[in-house]
Amino acid sequence: VGPAGQLLDNMLKAVGLSRGSDVFITNVLKCRPPANRNPQPDEMAQCAPYLQRQIELVQPTVILALGRFAAQSLLQSSLPEVASIPLGKLRGQIHGYENNSKRVPVVVSYHPAYLLRAPADKAKAWADWCLALATAPHWAATSD
């Protein structure tokens, strides 16, 4: 929502996608924490089954994890030390999310709200988005 949501819409448009028809957007938390503070680990844990079920139902070919909390939530099983790894070090590579014995590729990037505060990192985010787009058809062809 707001300026970050507008930036996200513009980024989607730049790669030829749009909300609802081409992508499914969700959040780690299913409700906003008081005063829009960062989510607590127990809140993320309580919402994890809902996120897992959404991924099962949507069956994505690739997941673009935008921001630290998305990355931590999605990668904690395959990368237990993820909470101690800076987001910048998670970028630029393909990680995996295990979902009912199926591995879904995960590309980590910056959250649009962060990019509004640090516009110099937009080029890095663009590279991440391009990696995610390039990964989807490649992964589907090689993962079976």
mmCIF file of C-alpha atoms in Angstrom:
data_model
loop_
_atom_site.group_PDB
_atom_site.id
_atom_site.type_symbol
_atom_site.label_atom_id
_atom_site.label_comp_id
_atom_site.label_asym_id
_atom_site.label_seq_id
_atom_site.Cartn_x
_atom_site.Cartn_y
_atom_site.Cartn_z
ATOM 1 C CA VAL A 1 0.000 0.000 0.000
ATOM 2 C CA GLY A 2 1.003 3.632 -0.280
ATOM 3 C CA PRO A 3 4.255 4.717 -1.927
ATOM 4 C CA ALA A 4 5.891 1.299 -1.398
ATOM 5 C CA GLY A 5 2.912 -0.383 -3.067
ATOM 6 C CA GLN A 6 3.115 2.040 -5.973
ATOM 7 C CA LEU A 7 6.805 1.255 -6.376
ATOM 8 C CA LEU A 8 6.017 -2.471 -6.307
ATOM 9 C CA ASP A 9 3.353 -1.989 -8.993
ATOM 10 C CA ASN A 10 5.822 -0.033 -11.115
ATOM 11 C CA MET A 11 8.479 -2.722 -10.701
ATOM 12 C CA LEU A 12 5.985 -5.388 -11.733
ATOM 13 C CA LYS A 13 4.978 -3.339 -14.744
ATOM 14 C CA ALA A 14 8.637 -2.869 -15.718
ATOM 15 C CA VAL A 15 9.045 -6.647 -16.010
ATOM 16 C CA GLY A 16 5.705 -7.115 -17.792
ATOM 17 C CA LEU A 17 3.691 -8.410 -14.838
ATOM 18 C CA SER A 18 0.759 -7.148 -12.802
ATOM 19 C CA ARG A 19 -0.917 -7.882 -9.492
ATOM 20 C CA GLY A 20 -3.622 -10.497 -9.498
ATOM 21 C CA SER A 21 -3.190 -11.802 -13.025
ATOM 22 C CA ASP A 22 0.508 -12.731 -13.106
ATOM 23 C CA VAL A 23 1.672 -12.714 -9.509
ATOM 24 C CA PHE A 24 0.378 -13.584 -6.076
ATOM 25 C CA ILE A 25 1.423 -11.167 -3.352
ATOM 26 C CA THR A 26 1.249 -12.095 0.297
ATOM 27 C CA ASN A 27 2.829 -11.127 3.576
ATOM 28 C CA VAL A 28 4.556 -13.115 6.283
ATOM 29 C CA LEU A 29 2.158 -11.642 8.840
ATOM 30 C CA LYS A 30 -1.534 -11.684 8.119
ATOM 31 C CA CYS A 31 -2.191 -8.568 10.208
ATOM 32 C CA ARG A 32 -0.182 -5.420 10.792
ATOM 33 C CA PRO A 33 1.712 -5.216 14.102
ATOM 34 C CA PRO A 34 0.808 -2.304 16.391
ATOM 35 C CA ALA A 35 2.436 0.996 15.350
ATOM 36 C CA ASN A 36 3.691 -0.806 12.214
ATOM 37 C CA ARG A 37 6.652 -2.193 14.179
ATOM 38 C CA ASN A 38 8.766 -5.080 12.955
ATOM 39 C CA PRO A 39 7.189 -8.504 13.472
ATOM 40 C CA GLN A 40 8.252 -10.521 16.486
ATOM 41 C CA PRO A 41 9.510 -14.102 15.976
ATOM 42 C CA ASP A 42 6.466 -15.561 17.744
ATOM 43 C CA GLU A 43 4.134 -13.588 15.446
ATOM 44 C CA MET A 44 5.945 -14.898 12.393
ATOM 45 C CA ALA A 45 5.707 -18.429 13.782
ATOM 46 C CA GLN A 46 1.958 -18.092 14.411
ATOM 47 C CA CYS A 47 1.363 -16.983 10.822
ATOM 48 C CA ALA A 48 3.744 -19.504 9.222
ATOM 49 C CA PRO A 49 1.087 -22.216 8.621
ATOM 50 C CA TYR A 50 -1.037 -19.732 6.663
ATOM 51 C CA LEU A 51 1.907 -18.740 4.476
ATOM 52 C CA GLN A 52 2.817 -22.394 3.935
ATOM 53 C CA ARG A 53 -0.753 -23.190 2.890
ATOM 54 C CA GLN A 54 -0.870 -20.234 0.518
ATOM 55 C CA ILE A 55 2.296 -21.495 -1.163
ATOM 56 C CA GLU A 56 0.821 -25.007 -1.421
ATOM 57 C CA LEU A 57 -2.321 -23.668 -3.077
ATOM 58 C CA VAL A 58 -0.642 -21.203 -5.441
ATOM 59 C CA GLN A 59 2.179 -23.593 -6.450
ATOM 60 C CA PRO A 60 4.559 -20.837 -7.544
ATOM 61 C CA THR A 61 7.333 -21.501 -10.027
ATOM 62 C CA VAL A 62 9.512 -18.990 -8.185
ATOM 63 C CA ILE A 63 9.211 -16.907 -5.015
ATOM 64 C CA LEU A 64 10.641 -13.413 -4.801
ATOM 65 C CA ALA A 65 11.128 -12.722 -1.096
ATOM 66 C CA LEU A 66 11.048 -8.965 -0.579
ATOM 67 C CA GLY A 67 12.744 -7.951 2.640
ATOM 68 C CA ARG A 68 14.418 -9.467 5.650
ATOM 69 C CA PHE A 69 11.320 -10.931 7.283
ATOM 70 C CA ALA A 70 10.121 -12.637 4.112
ATOM 71 C CA ALA A 71 13.575 -14.128 3.574
ATOM 72 C CA GLN A 72 13.813 -15.337 7.174
ATOM 73 C CA SER A 73 10.361 -16.884 7.127
ATOM 74 C CA LEU A 74 10.843 -18.708 3.835
ATOM 75 C CA LEU A 75 14.441 -19.848 4.285
ATOM 76 C CA GLN A 76 14.596 -20.802 7.973
ATOM 77 C CA SER A 77 14.167 -24.512 7.227
ATOM 78 C CA SER A 78 16.781 -24.735 4.489
ATOM 79 C CA LEU A 79 19.140 -22.122 5.970
ATOM 80 C CA PRO A 80 18.789 -22.219 9.793
ATOM 81 C CA GLU A 81 21.260 -19.362 10.307
ATOM 82 C CA VAL A 82 19.287 -17.043 7.987
ATOM 83 C CA ALA A 83 18.396 -14.605 10.800
ATOM 84 C CA SER A 84 22.079 -13.780 11.268
ATOM 85 C CA ILE A 85 22.846 -13.277 7.567
ATOM 86 C CA PRO A 86 22.531 -9.727 6.213
ATOM 87 C CA LEU A 87 19.956 -9.398 3.456
ATOM 88 C CA GLY A 88 22.618 -8.151 1.045
ATOM 89 C CA LYS A 89 24.462 -11.467 1.374
ATOM 90 C CA LEU A 90 21.295 -13.468 0.596
ATOM 91 C CA ARG A 91 20.737 -11.605 -2.676
ATOM 92 C CA GLY A 92 22.029 -12.619 -6.081
ATOM 93 C CA GLN A 93 21.587 -16.353 -5.644
ATOM 94 C CA ILE A 94 18.869 -18.956 -5.776
ATOM 95 C CA HIS A 95 17.748 -20.462 -2.502
ATOM 96 C CA GLY A 96 15.101 -23.123 -1.998
ATOM 97 C CA TYR A 97 11.849 -23.411 -0.098
ATOM 98 C CA GLU A 98 10.683 -26.935 0.710
ATOM 99 C CA ASN A 99 6.953 -27.368 0.214
ATOM 100 C CA ASN A 100 5.497 -30.871 0.484
ATOM 101 C CA SER A 101 8.620 -32.507 -0.908
ATOM 102 C CA LYS A 102 8.739 -29.969 -3.730
ATOM 103 C CA ARG A 103 11.522 -27.409 -3.810
ATOM 104 C CA VAL A 104 10.530 -23.926 -4.975
ATOM 105 C CA PRO A 105 13.304 -21.496 -5.945
ATOM 106 C CA VAL A 106 13.516 -18.364 -3.808
ATOM 107 C CA VAL A 107 15.252 -15.164 -4.835
ATOM 108 C CA VAL A 108 15.784 -12.598 -2.083
ATOM 109 C CA SER A 109 15.620 -8.876 -2.724
ATOM 110 C CA TYR A 110 14.981 -5.579 -1.030
ATOM 111 C CA HIS A 111 11.517 -4.555 0.146
ATOM 112 C CA PRO A 112 10.031 -1.627 -1.811
ATOM 113 C CA ALA A 113 9.777 0.446 1.397
ATOM 114 C CA TYR A 114 13.531 0.056 1.849
ATOM 115 C CA LEU A 115 14.142 1.068 -1.763
ATOM 116 C CA LEU A 116 12.246 4.293 -1.149
ATOM 117 C CA ARG A 117 14.754 5.090 1.603
ATOM 118 C CA ALA A 118 17.783 3.779 -0.326
ATOM 119 C CA PRO A 119 17.164 4.450 -4.029
ATOM 120 C CA ALA A 120 20.785 3.619 -4.872
ATOM 121 C CA ASP A 121 19.906 -0.056 -4.261
ATOM 122 C CA LYS A 122 17.202 -0.090 -6.960
ATOM 123 C CA ALA A 123 19.742 -1.392 -9.504
ATOM 124 C CA LYS A 124 20.519 -4.340 -7.215
ATOM 125 C CA ALA A 125 16.805 -5.015 -6.807
ATOM 126 C CA TRP A 126 16.383 -4.922 -10.592
ATOM 127 C CA ALA A 127 19.090 -7.576 -10.920
ATOM 128 C CA ASP A 128 17.263 -9.725 -8.352
ATOM 129 C CA TRP A 129 13.982 -9.388 -10.225
ATOM 130 C CA CYS A 130 15.718 -10.381 -13.464
ATOM 131 C CA LEU A 131 17.231 -13.413 -11.716
ATOM 132 C CA ALA A 132 13.791 -14.442 -10.451
ATOM 133 C CA LEU A 133 12.261 -14.111 -13.915
ATOM 134 C CA ALA A 134 15.086 -16.075 -15.506
ATOM 135 C CA THR A 135 14.851 -18.757 -12.803
ATOM 136 C CA ALA A 136 11.173 -19.628 -13.194
ATOM 137 C CA PRO A 137 11.291 -21.363 -16.600
ATOM 138 C CA HIS A 138 14.796 -22.769 -16.018
ATOM 139 C CA TRP A 139 13.847 -24.274 -12.656
ATOM 140 C CA ALA A 140 10.682 -25.842 -14.001
ATOM 141 C CA ALA A 141 12.650 -27.479 -16.797
ATOM 142 C CA THR A 142 15.391 -28.899 -14.546
ATOM 143 C CA SER A 143 13.789 -29.656 -11.188
ATOM 144 C CA ASP A 144 11.825 -32.795 -12.115
#
